[in-house]
Short mmCIF file of C-alpha atoms in Angstrom, two decimals:
data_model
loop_
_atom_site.label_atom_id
_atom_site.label_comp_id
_atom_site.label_asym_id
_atom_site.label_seq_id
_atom_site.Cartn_x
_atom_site.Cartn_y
_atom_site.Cartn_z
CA UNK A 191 110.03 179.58 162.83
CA UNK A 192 107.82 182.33 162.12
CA UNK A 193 108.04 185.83 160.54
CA UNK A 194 105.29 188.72 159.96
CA UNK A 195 104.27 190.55 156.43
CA UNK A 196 101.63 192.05 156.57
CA UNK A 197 101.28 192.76 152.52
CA UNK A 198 98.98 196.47 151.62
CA UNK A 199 98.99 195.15 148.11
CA UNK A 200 98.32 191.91 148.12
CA UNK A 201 97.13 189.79 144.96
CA UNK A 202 93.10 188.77 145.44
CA UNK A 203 93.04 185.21 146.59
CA UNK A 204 90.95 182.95 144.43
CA UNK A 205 88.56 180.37 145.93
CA UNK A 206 87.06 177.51 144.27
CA UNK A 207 83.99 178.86 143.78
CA UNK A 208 85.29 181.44 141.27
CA UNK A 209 87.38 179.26 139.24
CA UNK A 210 85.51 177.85 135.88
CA UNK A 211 85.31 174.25 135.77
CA UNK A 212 84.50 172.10 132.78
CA UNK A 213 82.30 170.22 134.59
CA UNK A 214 79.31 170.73 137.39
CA UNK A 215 79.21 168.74 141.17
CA UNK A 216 76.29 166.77 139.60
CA UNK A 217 78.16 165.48 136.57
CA UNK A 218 81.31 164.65 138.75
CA UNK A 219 78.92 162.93 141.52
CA UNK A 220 78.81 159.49 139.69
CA UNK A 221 82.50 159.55 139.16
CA UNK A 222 83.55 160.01 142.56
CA UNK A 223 81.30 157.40 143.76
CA UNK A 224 83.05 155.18 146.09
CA UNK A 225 86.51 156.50 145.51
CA UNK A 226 88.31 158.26 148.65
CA UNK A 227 89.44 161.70 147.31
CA UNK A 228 93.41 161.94 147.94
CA UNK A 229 95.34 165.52 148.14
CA UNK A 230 98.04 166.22 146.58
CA UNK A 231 101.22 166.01 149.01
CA UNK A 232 103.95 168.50 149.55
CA UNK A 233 107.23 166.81 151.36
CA UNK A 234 110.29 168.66 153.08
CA UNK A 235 113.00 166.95 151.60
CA UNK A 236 115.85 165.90 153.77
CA UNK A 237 119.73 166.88 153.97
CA UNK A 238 118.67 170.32 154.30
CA UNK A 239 116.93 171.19 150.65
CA UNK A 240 115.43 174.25 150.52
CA UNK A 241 112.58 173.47 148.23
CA UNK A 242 109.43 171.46 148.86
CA UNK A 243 108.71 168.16 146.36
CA UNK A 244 105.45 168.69 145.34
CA UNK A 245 103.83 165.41 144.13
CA UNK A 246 101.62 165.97 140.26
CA UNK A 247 99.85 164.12 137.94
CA UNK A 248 102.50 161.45 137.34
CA UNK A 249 103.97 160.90 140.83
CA UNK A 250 107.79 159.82 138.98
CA UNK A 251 107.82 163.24 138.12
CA UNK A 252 107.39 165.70 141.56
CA UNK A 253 107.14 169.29 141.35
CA UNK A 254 109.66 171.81 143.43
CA UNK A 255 108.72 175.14 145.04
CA UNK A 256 110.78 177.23 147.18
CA UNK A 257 107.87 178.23 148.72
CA UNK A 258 103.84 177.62 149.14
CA UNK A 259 101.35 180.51 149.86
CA UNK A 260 97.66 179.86 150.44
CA UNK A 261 94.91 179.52 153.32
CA UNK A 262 95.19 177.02 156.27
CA UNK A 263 91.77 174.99 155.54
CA UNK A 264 92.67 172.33 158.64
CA UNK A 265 95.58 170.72 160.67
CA UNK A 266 95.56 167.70 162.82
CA UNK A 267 98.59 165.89 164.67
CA UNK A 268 99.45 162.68 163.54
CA UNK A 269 102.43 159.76 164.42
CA UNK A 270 103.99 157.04 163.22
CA UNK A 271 107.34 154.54 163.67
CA UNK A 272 109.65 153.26 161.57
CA UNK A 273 112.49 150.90 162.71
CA UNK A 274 115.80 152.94 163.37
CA UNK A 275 117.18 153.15 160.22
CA UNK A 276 114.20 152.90 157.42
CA UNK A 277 112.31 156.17 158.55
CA UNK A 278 113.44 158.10 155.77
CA UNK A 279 112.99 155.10 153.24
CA UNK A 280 109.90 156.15 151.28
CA UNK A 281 108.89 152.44 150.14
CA UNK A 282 108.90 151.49 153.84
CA UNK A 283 105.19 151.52 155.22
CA UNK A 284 105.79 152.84 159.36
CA UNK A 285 105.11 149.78 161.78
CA UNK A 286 102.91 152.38 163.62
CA UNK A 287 100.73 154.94 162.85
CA UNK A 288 98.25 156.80 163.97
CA UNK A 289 95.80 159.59 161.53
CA UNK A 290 94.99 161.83 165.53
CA UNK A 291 97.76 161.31 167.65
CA UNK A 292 95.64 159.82 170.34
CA UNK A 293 95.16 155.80 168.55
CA UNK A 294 97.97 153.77 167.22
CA UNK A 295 97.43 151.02 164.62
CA UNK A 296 100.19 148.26 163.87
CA UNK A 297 103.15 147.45 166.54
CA UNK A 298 102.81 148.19 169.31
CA UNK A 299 99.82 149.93 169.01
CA UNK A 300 97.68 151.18 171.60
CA UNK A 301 96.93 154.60 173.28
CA UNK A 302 99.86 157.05 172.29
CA UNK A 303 99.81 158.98 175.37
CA UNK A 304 101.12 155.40 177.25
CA UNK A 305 103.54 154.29 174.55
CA UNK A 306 106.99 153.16 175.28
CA UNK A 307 108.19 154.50 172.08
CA UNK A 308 106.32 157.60 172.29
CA UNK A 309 108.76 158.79 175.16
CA UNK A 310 111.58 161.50 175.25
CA UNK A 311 114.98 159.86 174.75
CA UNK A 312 113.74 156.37 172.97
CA UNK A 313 115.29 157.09 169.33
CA UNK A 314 117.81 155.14 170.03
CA UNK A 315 120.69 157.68 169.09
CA UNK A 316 121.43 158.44 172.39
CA UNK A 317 119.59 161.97 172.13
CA UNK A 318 116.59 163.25 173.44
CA UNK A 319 114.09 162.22 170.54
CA UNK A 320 111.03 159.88 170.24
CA UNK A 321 111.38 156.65 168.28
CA UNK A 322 107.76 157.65 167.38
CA UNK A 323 107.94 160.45 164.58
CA UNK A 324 105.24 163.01 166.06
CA UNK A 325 104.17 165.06 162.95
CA UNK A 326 101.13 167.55 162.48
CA UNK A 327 99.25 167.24 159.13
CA UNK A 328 98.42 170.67 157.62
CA UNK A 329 96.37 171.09 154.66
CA UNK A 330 96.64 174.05 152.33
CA UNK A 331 94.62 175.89 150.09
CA UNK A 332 96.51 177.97 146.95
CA UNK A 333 94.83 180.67 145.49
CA UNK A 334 93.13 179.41 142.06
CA UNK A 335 93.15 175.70 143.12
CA UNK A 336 90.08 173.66 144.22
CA UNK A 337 91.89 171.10 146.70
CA UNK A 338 94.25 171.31 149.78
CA UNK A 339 97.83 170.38 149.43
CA UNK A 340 98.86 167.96 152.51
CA UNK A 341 102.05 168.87 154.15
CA UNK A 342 103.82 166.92 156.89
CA UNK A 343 105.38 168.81 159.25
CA UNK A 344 108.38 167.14 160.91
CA UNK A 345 109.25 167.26 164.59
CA UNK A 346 111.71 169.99 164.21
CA UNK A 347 109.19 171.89 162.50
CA UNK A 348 106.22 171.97 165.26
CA UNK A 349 107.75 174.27 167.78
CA UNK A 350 107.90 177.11 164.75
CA UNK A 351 104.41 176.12 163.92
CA UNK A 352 102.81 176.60 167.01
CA UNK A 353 104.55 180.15 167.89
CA UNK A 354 103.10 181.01 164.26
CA UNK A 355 99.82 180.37 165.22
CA UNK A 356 99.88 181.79 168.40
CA UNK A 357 100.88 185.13 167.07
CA UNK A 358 99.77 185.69 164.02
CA UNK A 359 96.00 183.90 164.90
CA UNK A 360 95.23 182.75 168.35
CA UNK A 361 95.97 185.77 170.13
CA UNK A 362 94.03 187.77 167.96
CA UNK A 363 90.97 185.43 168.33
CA UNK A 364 90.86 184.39 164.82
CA UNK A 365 91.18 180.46 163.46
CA UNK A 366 93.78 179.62 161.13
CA UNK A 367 91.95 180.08 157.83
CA UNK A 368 91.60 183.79 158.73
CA UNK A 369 94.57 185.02 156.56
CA UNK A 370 96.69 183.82 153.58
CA UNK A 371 100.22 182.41 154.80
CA UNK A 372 103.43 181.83 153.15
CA UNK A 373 105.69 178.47 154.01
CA UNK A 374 109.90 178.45 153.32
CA UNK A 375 112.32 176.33 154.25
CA UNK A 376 115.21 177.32 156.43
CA UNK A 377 118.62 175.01 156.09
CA UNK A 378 119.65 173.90 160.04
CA UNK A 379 123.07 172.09 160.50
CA UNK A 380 122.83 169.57 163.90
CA UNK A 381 126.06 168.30 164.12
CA UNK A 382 127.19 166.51 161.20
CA UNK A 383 123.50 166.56 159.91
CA UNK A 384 121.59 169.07 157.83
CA UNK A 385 117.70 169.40 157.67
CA UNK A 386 115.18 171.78 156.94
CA UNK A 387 113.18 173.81 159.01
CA UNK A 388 109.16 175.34 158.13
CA UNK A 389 109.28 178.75 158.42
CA UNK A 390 106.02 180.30 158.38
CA UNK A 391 105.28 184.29 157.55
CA UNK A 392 101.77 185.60 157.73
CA UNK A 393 101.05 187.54 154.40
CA UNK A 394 97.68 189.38 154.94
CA UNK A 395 94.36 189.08 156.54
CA UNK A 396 90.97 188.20 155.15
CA UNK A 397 87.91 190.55 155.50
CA UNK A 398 83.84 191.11 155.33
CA UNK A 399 82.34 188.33 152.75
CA UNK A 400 85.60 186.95 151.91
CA UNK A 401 86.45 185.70 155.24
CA UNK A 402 83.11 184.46 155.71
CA UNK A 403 83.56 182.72 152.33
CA UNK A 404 86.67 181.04 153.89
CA UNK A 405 85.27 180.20 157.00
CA UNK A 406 82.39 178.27 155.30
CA UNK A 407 85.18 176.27 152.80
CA UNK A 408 87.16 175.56 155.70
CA UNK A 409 84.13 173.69 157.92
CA UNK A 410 83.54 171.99 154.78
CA UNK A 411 87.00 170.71 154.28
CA UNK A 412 87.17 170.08 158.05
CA UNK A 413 84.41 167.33 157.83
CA UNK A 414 85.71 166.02 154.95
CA UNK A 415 89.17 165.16 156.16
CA UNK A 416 87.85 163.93 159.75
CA UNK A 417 85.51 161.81 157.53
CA UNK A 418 88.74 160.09 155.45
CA UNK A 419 90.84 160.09 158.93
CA UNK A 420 88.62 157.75 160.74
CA UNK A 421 88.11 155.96 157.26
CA UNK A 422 92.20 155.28 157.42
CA UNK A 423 92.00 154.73 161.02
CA UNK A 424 88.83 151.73 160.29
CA UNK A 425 91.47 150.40 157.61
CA UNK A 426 94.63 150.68 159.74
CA UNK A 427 92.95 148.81 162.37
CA UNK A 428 91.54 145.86 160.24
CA UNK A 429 94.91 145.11 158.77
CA UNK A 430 96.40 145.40 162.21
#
């Protein structure tokens, strides 16, 4: 779902380059030598919470927002299957998976576009769903904070997303990073089952060197994640 807000007085976002660090790119380059950076997740909880679980330093102990606000570095669609049954089961890896939407890795595998599983009324509850969980992986930059957090947005959740973007960027003719956004969760009842829903509200626009600032970080971040994507996908397709 989507809402404007276009804020007059809105709080200066911060970007990495303006927040101190105790320690330079140089001195941090041997440390992150052969180790594949990871973001920190945000999850929409199911039976209809209305806060996101934010995972932190010690991953038995997640974080809760009602809301996140930042800068929409880079998104990318993304699948994956679970058995009927154990695709809300955190400890179970998916059988399938695939880090574009296009390649799956695991069983069945294959091109997505001809998968059985990847077809309208195959989820085996005798709706209309997939069996195949199509997601689309947004990563989000807070003001103050020098990585993305990676959110996972659910099927329910994509048709909101994309009339957000259409409105509040792509008919403007500006990308996604243009403008700080701010994601809630909205309680849906289906039946005899509750979930949540992304809402997203467009808070303000960037401007002059900031948004060129942005623009820059975002390219950056873009390469970087297509980089660890088609690192996964090399992994998911070895142990396939």
């Amino acid at each position: 779902m989507y809402e404007s807000n276009e804020m007059m007085n809105q709080t200066p976002f911060i970007l990495p380059a303006q927040v101190d660090g105790d320690f330079s790119a140089d001195e941090l380059a041997e440390d992150m030598e052969g180790v594949t950076l990871r973001f920190p997740r945000a999850k929409i909880p199911g039976g209809g919470t209305l806060q996101f679980e934010l995972t932190g330093e010690n991953p038995d102990e997640p974080e809760y927002t009602k809301s996140i606000e930042g800068v929409l570095m880079y998104t990318h669609l993304a699948n994956a299957y679970w058995p009927a049954g154990s695709e809300y089961d955190d400890d179970a890896p998916p059988m399938c998976q695939s880090v574009d939407g296009k390649a799956g890795h695991g069983t069945p595998g294959g091109l997505c576009q001809d998968c059985m599983l990847n077809r309208y009324g195959t989820d085996g509850n005798g709706g209309n769903g997939k069996a195949c969980k199509n997601m689309r992986m947004l990563y989000i930059l807070r003001s103050g904070e020098s990585l993305p957090i990676q959110l996972a947005l659910p099927p329910t959740s994509l048709n909101g997303y994309n009339s957000f973007v259409s409105a509040a960027f792509l008919s403007r003719k500006r990308g996604i990073c243009a403008g700080v956004v701010q994601i809630t969760l909205k309680k849906v009842t289906n039946g005899a089952h509750d979930y949540s829903v992304a809402v997203f509200r467009k808070l303000y626009d960037f401007t002059g060197e900031q948004l060129a600032a942005v623009r820059t970080l975002s390219a950056g971040f873009k390469e970087q994640i297509k980089s660890i994507n088609e690192q996964r996908a090399l992994a998911l397709a070895d142990n396939a």
